[in-house]
Short mmCIF file of C-alpha atoms in Angstrom, two decimals:
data_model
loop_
_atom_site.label_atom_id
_atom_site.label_comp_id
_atom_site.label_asym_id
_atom_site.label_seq_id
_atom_site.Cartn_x
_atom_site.Cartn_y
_atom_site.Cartn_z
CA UNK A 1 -11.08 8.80 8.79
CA UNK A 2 -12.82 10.22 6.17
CA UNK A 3 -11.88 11.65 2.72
CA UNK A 4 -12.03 15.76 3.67
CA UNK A 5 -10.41 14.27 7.39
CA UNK A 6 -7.09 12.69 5.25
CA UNK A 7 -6.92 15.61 3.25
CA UNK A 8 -6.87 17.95 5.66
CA UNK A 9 -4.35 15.24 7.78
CA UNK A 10 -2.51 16.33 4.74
CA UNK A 11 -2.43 19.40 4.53
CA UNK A 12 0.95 21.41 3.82
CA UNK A 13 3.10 17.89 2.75
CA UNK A 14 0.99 16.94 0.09
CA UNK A 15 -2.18 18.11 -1.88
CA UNK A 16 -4.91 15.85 -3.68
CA UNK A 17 -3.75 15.01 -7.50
CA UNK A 18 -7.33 12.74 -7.67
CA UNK A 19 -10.46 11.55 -6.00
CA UNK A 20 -13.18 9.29 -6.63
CA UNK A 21 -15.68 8.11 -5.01
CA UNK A 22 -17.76 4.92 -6.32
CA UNK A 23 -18.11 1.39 -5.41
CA UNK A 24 -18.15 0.49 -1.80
CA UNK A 25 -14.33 -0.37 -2.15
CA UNK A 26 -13.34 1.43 -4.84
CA UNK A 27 -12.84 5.17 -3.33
CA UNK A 28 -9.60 6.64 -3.36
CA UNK A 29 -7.65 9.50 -3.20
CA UNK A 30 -3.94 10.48 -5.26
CA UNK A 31 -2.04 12.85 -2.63
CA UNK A 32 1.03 14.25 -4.21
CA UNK A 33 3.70 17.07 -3.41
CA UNK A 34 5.00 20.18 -5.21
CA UNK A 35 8.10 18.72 -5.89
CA UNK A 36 7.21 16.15 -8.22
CA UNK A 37 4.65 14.50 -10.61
CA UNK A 38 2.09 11.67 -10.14
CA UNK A 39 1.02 10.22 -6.82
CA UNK A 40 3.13 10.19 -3.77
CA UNK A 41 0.78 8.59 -1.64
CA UNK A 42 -2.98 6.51 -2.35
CA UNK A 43 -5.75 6.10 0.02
CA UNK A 44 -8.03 3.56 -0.13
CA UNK A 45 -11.82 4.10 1.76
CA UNK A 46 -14.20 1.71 2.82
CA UNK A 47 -17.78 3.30 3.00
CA UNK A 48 -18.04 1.63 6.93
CA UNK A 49 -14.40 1.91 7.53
CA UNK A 50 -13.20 4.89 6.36
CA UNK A 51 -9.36 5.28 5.94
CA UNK A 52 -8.94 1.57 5.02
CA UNK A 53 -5.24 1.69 3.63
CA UNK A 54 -2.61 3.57 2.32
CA UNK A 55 -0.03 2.76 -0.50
CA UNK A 56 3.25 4.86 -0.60
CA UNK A 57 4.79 5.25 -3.85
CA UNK A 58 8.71 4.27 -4.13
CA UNK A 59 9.86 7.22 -6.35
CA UNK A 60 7.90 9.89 -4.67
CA UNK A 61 6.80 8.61 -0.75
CA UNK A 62 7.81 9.20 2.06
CA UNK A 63 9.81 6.73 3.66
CA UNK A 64 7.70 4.32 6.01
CA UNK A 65 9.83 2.68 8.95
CA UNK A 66 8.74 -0.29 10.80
CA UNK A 67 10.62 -1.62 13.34
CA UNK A 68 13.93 -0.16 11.76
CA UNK A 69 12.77 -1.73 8.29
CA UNK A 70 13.00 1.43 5.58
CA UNK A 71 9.93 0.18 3.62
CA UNK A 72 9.91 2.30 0.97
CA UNK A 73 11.81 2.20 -2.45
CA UNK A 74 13.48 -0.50 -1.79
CA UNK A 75 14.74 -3.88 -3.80
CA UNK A 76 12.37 -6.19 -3.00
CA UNK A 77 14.72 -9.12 -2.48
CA UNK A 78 16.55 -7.90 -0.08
CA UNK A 79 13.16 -5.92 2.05
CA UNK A 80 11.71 -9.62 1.61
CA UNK A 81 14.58 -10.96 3.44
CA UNK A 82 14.39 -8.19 6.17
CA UNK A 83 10.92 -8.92 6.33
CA UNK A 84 10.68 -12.33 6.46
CA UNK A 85 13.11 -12.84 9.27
CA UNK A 86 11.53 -10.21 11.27
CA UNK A 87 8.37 -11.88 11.05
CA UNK A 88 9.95 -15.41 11.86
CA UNK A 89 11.24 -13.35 14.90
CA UNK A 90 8.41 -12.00 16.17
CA UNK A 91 6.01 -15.40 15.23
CA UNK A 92 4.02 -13.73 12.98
CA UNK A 93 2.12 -15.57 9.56
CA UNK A 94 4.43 -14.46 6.26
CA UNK A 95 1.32 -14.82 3.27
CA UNK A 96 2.47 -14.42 -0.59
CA UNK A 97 0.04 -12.80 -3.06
CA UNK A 98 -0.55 -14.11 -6.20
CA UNK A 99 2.14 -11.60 -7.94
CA UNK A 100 4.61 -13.56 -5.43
CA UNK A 101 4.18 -9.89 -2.91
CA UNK A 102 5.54 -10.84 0.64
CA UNK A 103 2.52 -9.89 3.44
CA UNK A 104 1.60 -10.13 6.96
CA UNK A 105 -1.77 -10.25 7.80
CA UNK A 106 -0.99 -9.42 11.42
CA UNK A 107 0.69 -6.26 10.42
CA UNK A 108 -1.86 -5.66 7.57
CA UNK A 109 1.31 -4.98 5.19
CA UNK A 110 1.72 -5.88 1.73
CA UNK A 111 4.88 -5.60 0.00
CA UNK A 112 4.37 -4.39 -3.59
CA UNK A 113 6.94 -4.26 -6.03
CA UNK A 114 6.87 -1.02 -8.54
CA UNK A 115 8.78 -0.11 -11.81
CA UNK A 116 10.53 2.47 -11.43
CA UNK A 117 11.98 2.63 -15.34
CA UNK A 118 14.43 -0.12 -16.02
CA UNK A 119 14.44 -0.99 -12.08
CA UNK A 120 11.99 -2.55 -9.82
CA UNK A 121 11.01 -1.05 -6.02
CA UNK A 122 9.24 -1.54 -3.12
CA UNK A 123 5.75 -0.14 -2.62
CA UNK A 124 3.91 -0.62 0.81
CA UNK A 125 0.62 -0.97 0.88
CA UNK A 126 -0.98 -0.47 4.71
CA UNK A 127 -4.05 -1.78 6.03
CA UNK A 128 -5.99 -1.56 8.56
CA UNK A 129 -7.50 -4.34 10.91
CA UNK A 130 -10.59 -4.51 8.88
CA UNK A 131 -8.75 -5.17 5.08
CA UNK A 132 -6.34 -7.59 6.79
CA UNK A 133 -8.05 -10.47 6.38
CA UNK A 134 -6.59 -12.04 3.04
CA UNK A 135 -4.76 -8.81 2.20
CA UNK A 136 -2.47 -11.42 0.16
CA UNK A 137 -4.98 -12.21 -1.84
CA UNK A 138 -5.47 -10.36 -5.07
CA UNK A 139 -9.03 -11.57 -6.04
CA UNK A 140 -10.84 -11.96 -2.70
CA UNK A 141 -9.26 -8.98 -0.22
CA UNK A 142 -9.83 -5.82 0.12
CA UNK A 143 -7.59 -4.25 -1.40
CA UNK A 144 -9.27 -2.59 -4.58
CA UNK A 145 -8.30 -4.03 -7.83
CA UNK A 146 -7.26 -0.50 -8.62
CA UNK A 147 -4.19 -1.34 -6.28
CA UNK A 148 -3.47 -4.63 -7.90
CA UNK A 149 -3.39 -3.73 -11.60
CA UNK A 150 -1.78 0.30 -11.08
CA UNK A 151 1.88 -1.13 -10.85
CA UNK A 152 1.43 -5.38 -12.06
CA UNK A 153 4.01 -6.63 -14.46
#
């Protein structure tokens, strides 16, 4: 999917806050609603992939629901535990990033935390097959740096 393909994907729920295109990882896109300020949703595009992943903000995403897991602005300790079993469950790898975030390459999910003022939440961050490999990894994936430094404490 392209840039003009997600935004008009988005059309009517949310409306592009910022956009820019550059490096060969580094394009991305700010979606946000009416309702409230900043970023609800980021897009990250790979110049061969196109749509390469998605990060849902925890004040102002929508929820994201895998498996019966609420995803989105959540504590982190206790969506780790969730997570963790469910992977044990299911056999699947659990991988740590360097800022300790819980991820599954298999699912291409990493489990960002976010400030949210004096409290910390979870933040998503979807990939697709082609970012997956080493999506933990917050020197050598994917990922754009962008991602890794918006929300790092």
């Amino acid at each position: 999917m392209t840039h003009n393909q997600a935004e008009a994907a988005m059309h009517g729920l949310f409306s592009v806050a910022s956009w820019q295109s550059a490096a060969e990882r580094e394009d991305w896109t700010d979606f946000t609603d009416r309702d409230s300020p900043g970023p609800a949703v980021t897009a990250y595009y790979d110049k061969s992939t196109g749509l390469a992943a998605i990060a849902v903000n925890a004040l102002r995403g929508p929820q994201v629901i895998h498996e019966g897991i609420r995803l989105v602005g959540q504590t982190p300790s206790r969506l780790e535990d969730e997570f963790t079993a469910y992977l044990m469950t299911q056999g699947m790898e659990l991988r740590y990033s360097q800022c300790a975030d819980p991820c599954s390459p298999q699912l291409g999910l990493v489990l960002r935390a976010q400030r949210a003022g004096d409290v910390v939440l979870s933040r998503p961050v979807l990939v697709a097959a082609a970012w997956a490999d080493r999506c933990w990894d917050t020197s050598e994936s994917w990922i754009p740096r962008r991602e890794w430094k918006i929300f790092e404490w």
